[in-house]
PDB file of C-alpha atoms in Angstrom:
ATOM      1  CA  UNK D   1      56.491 -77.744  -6.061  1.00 49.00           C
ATOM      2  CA  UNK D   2      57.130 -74.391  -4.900  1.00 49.00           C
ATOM      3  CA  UNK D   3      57.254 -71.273  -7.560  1.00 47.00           C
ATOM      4  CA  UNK D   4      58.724 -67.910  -6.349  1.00 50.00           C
ATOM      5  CA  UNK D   5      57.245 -66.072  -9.068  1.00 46.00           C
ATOM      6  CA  UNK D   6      55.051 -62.926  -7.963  1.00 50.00           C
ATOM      7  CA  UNK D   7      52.162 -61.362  -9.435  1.00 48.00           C
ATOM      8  CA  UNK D   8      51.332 -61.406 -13.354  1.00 46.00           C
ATOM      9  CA  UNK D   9      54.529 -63.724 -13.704  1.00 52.00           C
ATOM     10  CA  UNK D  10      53.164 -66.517 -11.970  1.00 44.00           C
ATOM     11  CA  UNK D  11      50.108 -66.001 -13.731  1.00 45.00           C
ATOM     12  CA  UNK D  12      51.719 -66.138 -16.743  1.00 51.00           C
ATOM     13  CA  UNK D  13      53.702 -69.214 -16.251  1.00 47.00           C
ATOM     14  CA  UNK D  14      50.576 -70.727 -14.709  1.00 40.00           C
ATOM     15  CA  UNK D  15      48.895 -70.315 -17.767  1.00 45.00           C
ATOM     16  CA  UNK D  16      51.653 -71.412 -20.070  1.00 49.00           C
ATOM     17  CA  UNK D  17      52.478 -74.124 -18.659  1.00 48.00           C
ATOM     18  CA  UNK D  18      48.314 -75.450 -18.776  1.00 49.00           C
ATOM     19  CA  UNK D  19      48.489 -75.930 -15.324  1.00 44.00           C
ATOM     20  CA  UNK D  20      44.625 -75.452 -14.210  1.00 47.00           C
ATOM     21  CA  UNK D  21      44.753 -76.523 -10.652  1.00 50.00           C
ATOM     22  CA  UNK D  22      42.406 -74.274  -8.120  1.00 50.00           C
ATOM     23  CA  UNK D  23      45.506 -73.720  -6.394  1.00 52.00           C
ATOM     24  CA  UNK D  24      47.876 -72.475  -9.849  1.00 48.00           C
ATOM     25  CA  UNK D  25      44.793 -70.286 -10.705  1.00 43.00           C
ATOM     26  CA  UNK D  26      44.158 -68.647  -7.271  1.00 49.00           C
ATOM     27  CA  UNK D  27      47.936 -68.077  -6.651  1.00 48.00           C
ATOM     28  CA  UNK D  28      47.808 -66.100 -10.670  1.00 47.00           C
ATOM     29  CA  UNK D  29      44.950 -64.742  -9.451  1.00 46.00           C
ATOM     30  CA  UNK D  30      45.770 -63.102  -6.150  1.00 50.00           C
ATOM     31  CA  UNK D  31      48.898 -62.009  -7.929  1.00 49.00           C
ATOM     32  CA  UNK D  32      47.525 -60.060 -10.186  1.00 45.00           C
ATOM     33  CA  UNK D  33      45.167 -58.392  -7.636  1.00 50.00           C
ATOM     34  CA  UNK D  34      48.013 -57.246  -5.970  1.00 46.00           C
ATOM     35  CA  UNK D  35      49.796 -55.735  -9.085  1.00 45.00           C
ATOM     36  CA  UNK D  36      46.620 -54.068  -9.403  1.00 46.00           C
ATOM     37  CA  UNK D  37      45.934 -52.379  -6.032  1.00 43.00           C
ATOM     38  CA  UNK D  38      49.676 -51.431  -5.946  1.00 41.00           C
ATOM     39  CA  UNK D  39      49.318 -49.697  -9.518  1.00 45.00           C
ATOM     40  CA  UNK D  40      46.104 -47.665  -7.825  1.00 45.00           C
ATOM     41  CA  UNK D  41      48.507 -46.233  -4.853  1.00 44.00           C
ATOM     42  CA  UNK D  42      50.983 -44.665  -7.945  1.00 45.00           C
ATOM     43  CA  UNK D  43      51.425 -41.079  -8.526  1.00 41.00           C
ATOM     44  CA  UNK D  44      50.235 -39.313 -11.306  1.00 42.00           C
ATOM     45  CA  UNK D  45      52.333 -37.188 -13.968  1.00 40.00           C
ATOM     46  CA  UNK D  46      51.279 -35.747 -17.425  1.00 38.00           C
ATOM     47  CA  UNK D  47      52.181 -37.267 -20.352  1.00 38.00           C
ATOM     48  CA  UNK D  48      55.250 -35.743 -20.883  1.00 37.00           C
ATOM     49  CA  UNK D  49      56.276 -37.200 -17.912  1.00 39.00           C
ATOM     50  CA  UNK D  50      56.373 -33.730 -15.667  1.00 37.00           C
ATOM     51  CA  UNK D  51      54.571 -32.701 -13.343  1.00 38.00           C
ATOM     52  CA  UNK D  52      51.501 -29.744 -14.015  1.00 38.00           C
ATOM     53  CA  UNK D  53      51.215 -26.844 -12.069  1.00 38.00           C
ATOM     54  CA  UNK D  54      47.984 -25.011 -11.538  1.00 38.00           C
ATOM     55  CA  UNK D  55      46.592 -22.338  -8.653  1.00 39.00           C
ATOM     56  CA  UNK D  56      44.513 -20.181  -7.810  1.00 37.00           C
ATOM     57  CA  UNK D  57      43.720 -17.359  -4.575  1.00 36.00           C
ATOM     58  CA  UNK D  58      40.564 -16.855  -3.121  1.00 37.00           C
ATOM     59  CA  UNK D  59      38.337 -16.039  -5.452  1.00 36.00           C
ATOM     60  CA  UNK D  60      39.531 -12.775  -7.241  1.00 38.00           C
ATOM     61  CA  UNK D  61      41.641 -12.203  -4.518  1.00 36.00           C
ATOM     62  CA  UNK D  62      45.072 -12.480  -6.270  1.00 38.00           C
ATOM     63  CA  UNK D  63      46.405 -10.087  -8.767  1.00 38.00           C
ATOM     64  CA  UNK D  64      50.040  -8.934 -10.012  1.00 36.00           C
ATOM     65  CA  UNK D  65      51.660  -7.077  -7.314  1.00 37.00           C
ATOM     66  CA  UNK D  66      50.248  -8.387  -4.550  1.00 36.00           C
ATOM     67  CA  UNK D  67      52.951  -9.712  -1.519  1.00 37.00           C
ATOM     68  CA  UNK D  68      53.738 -12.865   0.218  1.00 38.00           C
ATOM     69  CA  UNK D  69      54.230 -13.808   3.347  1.00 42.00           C
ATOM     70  CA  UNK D  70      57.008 -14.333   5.095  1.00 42.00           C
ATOM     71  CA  UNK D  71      59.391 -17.103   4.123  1.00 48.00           C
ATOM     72  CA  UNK D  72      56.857 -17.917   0.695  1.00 51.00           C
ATOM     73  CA  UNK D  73      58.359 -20.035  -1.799  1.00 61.00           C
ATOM     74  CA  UNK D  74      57.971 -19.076  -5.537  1.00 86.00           C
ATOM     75  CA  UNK D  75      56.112 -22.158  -7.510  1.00 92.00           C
ATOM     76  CA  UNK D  76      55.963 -20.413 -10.810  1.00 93.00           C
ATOM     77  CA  UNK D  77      56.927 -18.029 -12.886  1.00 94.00           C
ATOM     78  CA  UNK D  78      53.786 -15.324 -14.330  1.00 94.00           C
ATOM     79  CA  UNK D  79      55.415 -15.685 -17.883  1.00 94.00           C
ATOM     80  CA  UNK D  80      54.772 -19.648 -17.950  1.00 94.00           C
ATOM     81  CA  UNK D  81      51.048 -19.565 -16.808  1.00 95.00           C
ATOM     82  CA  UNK D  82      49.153 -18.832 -20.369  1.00 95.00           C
ATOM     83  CA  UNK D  83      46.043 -16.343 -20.228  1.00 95.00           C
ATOM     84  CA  UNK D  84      43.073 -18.627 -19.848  1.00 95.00           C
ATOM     85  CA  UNK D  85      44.502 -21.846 -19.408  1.00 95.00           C
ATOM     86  CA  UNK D  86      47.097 -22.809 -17.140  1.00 96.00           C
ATOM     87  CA  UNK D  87      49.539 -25.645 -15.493  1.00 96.00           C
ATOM     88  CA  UNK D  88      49.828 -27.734 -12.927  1.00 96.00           C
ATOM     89  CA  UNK D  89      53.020 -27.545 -10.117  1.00 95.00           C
ATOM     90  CA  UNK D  90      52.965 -30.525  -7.763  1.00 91.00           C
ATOM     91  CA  UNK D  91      49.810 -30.809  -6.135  1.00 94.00           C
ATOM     92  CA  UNK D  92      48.363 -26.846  -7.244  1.00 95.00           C
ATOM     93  CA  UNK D  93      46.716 -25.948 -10.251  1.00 97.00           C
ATOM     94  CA  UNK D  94      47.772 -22.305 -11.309  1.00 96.00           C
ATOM     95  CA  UNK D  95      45.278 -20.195 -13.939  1.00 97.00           C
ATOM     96  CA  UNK D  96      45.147 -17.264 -15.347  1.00 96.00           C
ATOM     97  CA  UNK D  97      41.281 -16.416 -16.347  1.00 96.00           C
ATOM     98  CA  UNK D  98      42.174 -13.380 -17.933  1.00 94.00           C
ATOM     99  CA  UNK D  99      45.463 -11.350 -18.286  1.00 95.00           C
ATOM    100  CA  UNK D 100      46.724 -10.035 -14.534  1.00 94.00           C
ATOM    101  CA  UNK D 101      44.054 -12.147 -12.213  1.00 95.00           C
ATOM    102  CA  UNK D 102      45.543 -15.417 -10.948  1.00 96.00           C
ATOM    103  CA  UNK D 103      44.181 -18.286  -9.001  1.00 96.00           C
ATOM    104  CA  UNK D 104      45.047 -21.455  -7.737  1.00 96.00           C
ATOM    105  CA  UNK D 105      43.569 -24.783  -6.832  1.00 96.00           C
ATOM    106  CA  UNK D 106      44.209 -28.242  -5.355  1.00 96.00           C
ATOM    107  CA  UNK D 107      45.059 -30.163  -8.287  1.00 96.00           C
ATOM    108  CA  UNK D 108      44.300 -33.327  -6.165  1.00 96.00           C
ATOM    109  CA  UNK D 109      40.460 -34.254  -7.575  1.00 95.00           C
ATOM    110  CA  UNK D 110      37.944 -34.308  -4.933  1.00 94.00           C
ATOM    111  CA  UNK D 111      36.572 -38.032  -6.105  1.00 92.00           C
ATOM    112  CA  UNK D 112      39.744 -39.844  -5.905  1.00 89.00           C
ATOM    113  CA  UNK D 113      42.856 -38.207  -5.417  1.00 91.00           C
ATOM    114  CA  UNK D 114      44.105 -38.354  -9.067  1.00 93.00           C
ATOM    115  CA  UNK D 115      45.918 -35.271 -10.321  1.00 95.00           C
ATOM    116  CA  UNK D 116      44.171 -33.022 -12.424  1.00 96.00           C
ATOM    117  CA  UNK D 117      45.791 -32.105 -15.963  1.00 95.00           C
ATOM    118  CA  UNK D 118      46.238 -28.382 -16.505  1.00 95.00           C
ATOM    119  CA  UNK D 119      43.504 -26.733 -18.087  1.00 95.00           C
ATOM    120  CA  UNK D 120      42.697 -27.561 -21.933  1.00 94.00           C
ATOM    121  CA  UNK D 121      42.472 -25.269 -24.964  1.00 91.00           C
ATOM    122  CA  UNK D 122      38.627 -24.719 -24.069  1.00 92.00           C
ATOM    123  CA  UNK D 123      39.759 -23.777 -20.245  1.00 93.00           C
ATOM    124  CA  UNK D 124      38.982 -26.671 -18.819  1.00 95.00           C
ATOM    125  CA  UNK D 125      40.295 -29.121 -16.073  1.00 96.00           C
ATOM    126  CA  UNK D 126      39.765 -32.206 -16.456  1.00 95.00           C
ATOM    127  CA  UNK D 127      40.759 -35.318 -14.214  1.00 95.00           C
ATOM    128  CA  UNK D 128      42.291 -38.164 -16.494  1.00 94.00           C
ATOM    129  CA  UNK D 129      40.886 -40.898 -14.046  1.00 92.00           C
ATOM    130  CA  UNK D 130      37.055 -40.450 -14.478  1.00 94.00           C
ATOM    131  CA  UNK D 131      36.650 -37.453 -16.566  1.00 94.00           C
ATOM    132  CA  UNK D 132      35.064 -35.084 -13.521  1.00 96.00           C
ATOM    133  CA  UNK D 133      35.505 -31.553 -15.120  1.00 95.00           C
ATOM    134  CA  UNK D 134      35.738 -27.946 -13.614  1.00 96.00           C
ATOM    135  CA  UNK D 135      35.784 -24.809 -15.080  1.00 95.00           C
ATOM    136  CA  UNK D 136      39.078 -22.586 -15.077  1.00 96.00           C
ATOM    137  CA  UNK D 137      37.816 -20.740 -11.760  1.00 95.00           C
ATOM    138  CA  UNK D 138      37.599 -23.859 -10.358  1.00 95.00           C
ATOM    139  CA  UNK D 139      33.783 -24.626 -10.207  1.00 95.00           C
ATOM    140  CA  UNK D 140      32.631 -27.975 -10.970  1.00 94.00           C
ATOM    141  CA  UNK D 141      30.689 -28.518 -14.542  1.00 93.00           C
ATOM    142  CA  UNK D 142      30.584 -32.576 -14.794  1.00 91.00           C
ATOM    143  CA  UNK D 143      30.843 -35.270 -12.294  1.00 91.00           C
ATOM    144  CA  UNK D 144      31.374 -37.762 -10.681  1.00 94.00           C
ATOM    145  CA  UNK D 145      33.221 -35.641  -8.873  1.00 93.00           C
ATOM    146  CA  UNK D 146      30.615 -33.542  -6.627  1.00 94.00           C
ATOM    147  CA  UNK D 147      32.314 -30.478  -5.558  1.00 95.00           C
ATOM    148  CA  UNK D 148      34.720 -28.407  -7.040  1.00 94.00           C
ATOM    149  CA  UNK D 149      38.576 -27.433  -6.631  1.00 95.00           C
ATOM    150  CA  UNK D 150      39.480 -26.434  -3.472  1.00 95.00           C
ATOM    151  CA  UNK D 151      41.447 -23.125  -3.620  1.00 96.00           C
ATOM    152  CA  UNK D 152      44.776 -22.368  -2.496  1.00 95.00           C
ATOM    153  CA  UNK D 153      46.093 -19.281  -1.095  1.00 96.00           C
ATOM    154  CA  UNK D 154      48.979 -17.463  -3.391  1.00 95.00           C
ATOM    155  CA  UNK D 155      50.527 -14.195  -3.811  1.00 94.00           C
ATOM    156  CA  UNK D 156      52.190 -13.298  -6.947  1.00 95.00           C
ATOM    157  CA  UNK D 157      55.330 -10.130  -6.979  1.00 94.00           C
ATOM    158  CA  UNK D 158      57.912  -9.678  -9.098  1.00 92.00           C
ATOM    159  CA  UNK D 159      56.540 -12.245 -11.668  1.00 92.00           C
ATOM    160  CA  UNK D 160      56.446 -15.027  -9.187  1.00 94.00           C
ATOM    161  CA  UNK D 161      53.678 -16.784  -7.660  1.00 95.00           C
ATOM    162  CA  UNK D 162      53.975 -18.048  -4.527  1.00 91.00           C
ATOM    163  CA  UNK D 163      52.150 -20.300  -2.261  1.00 92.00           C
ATOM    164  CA  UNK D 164      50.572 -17.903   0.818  1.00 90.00           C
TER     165      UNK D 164
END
């Protein structure tokens, strides 16, 4: 017999139905290895469902007033990046340390390519995957990451920040 089933389904129904044969277990088996490694190539979003936006200059480079290049895009408005925390836009973490000075960083985590979350009430980033934690200039506090957040190149005018 033949059973189109994929994945956790066929496990399921393997189970279920008390059907122990090496072959019923291996097919539930490889099934659910492949639900698995397909869940691992996902995306990540907050909770809420959105994505965070985070970001930072060169270090101390980026302050209000300073221009963008040519063709820059605005990411974010000043106004919705809190002083000492901040949020995460696509794949850029965008902080403000302390009021006028803003940076931004990759929010991609150096250990496995999870997004970060935007920085917590303490200032902190944290990576929901394993935890790794930098500090809101970017500098890596706890591992298993190993380095920190790579930074990112903005300008910010107007009350926009922009990617350089």
């Amino acid at each position: 017999m033949t059973d189109t089933r994929a994945g956790s389904d066929l496990a399921k129904h393997v189970l279920a139905k008390g059907v122990s044969s090496r072959r019923g277990v291996m097919c539930g088996l490889a099934g659910l290895g492949a639900a698995g490694a397909l869940a691992a190539c996902g995306t990540a979003e907050s909770p809420n469902g959105t994505e965070s936006t985070t970001g930072s200059t060169d270090a101390g480079t980026s302050a209000e007033g300073s221009t963008g290049g040519t063709g820059s895009t605005g990411i974010a408005a000043t106004a919705d990046v809190p002083v000492g925390g901040g949020i995460v836009v696509d794949e850029t973490v965008i902080v403000q340390p302390t009021a006028d000075e803003f940076l931004a960083f990759s929010a991609v985590c150096p250990h496995q390519g999870a997004i970060v979350d935007a920085p917590d009430a303490d200032g902190n980033i944290v990576c929901p995957r394993h935890q790794s934690t930098w500090t809101i200039d970017g500098e890596l506090e706890e591992g298993p990451a190993e380095t920190g957040l790579s930074a990112v190149e903005i300008t910010v005018e107007d009350g926009q920040i922009s990617l350089a």
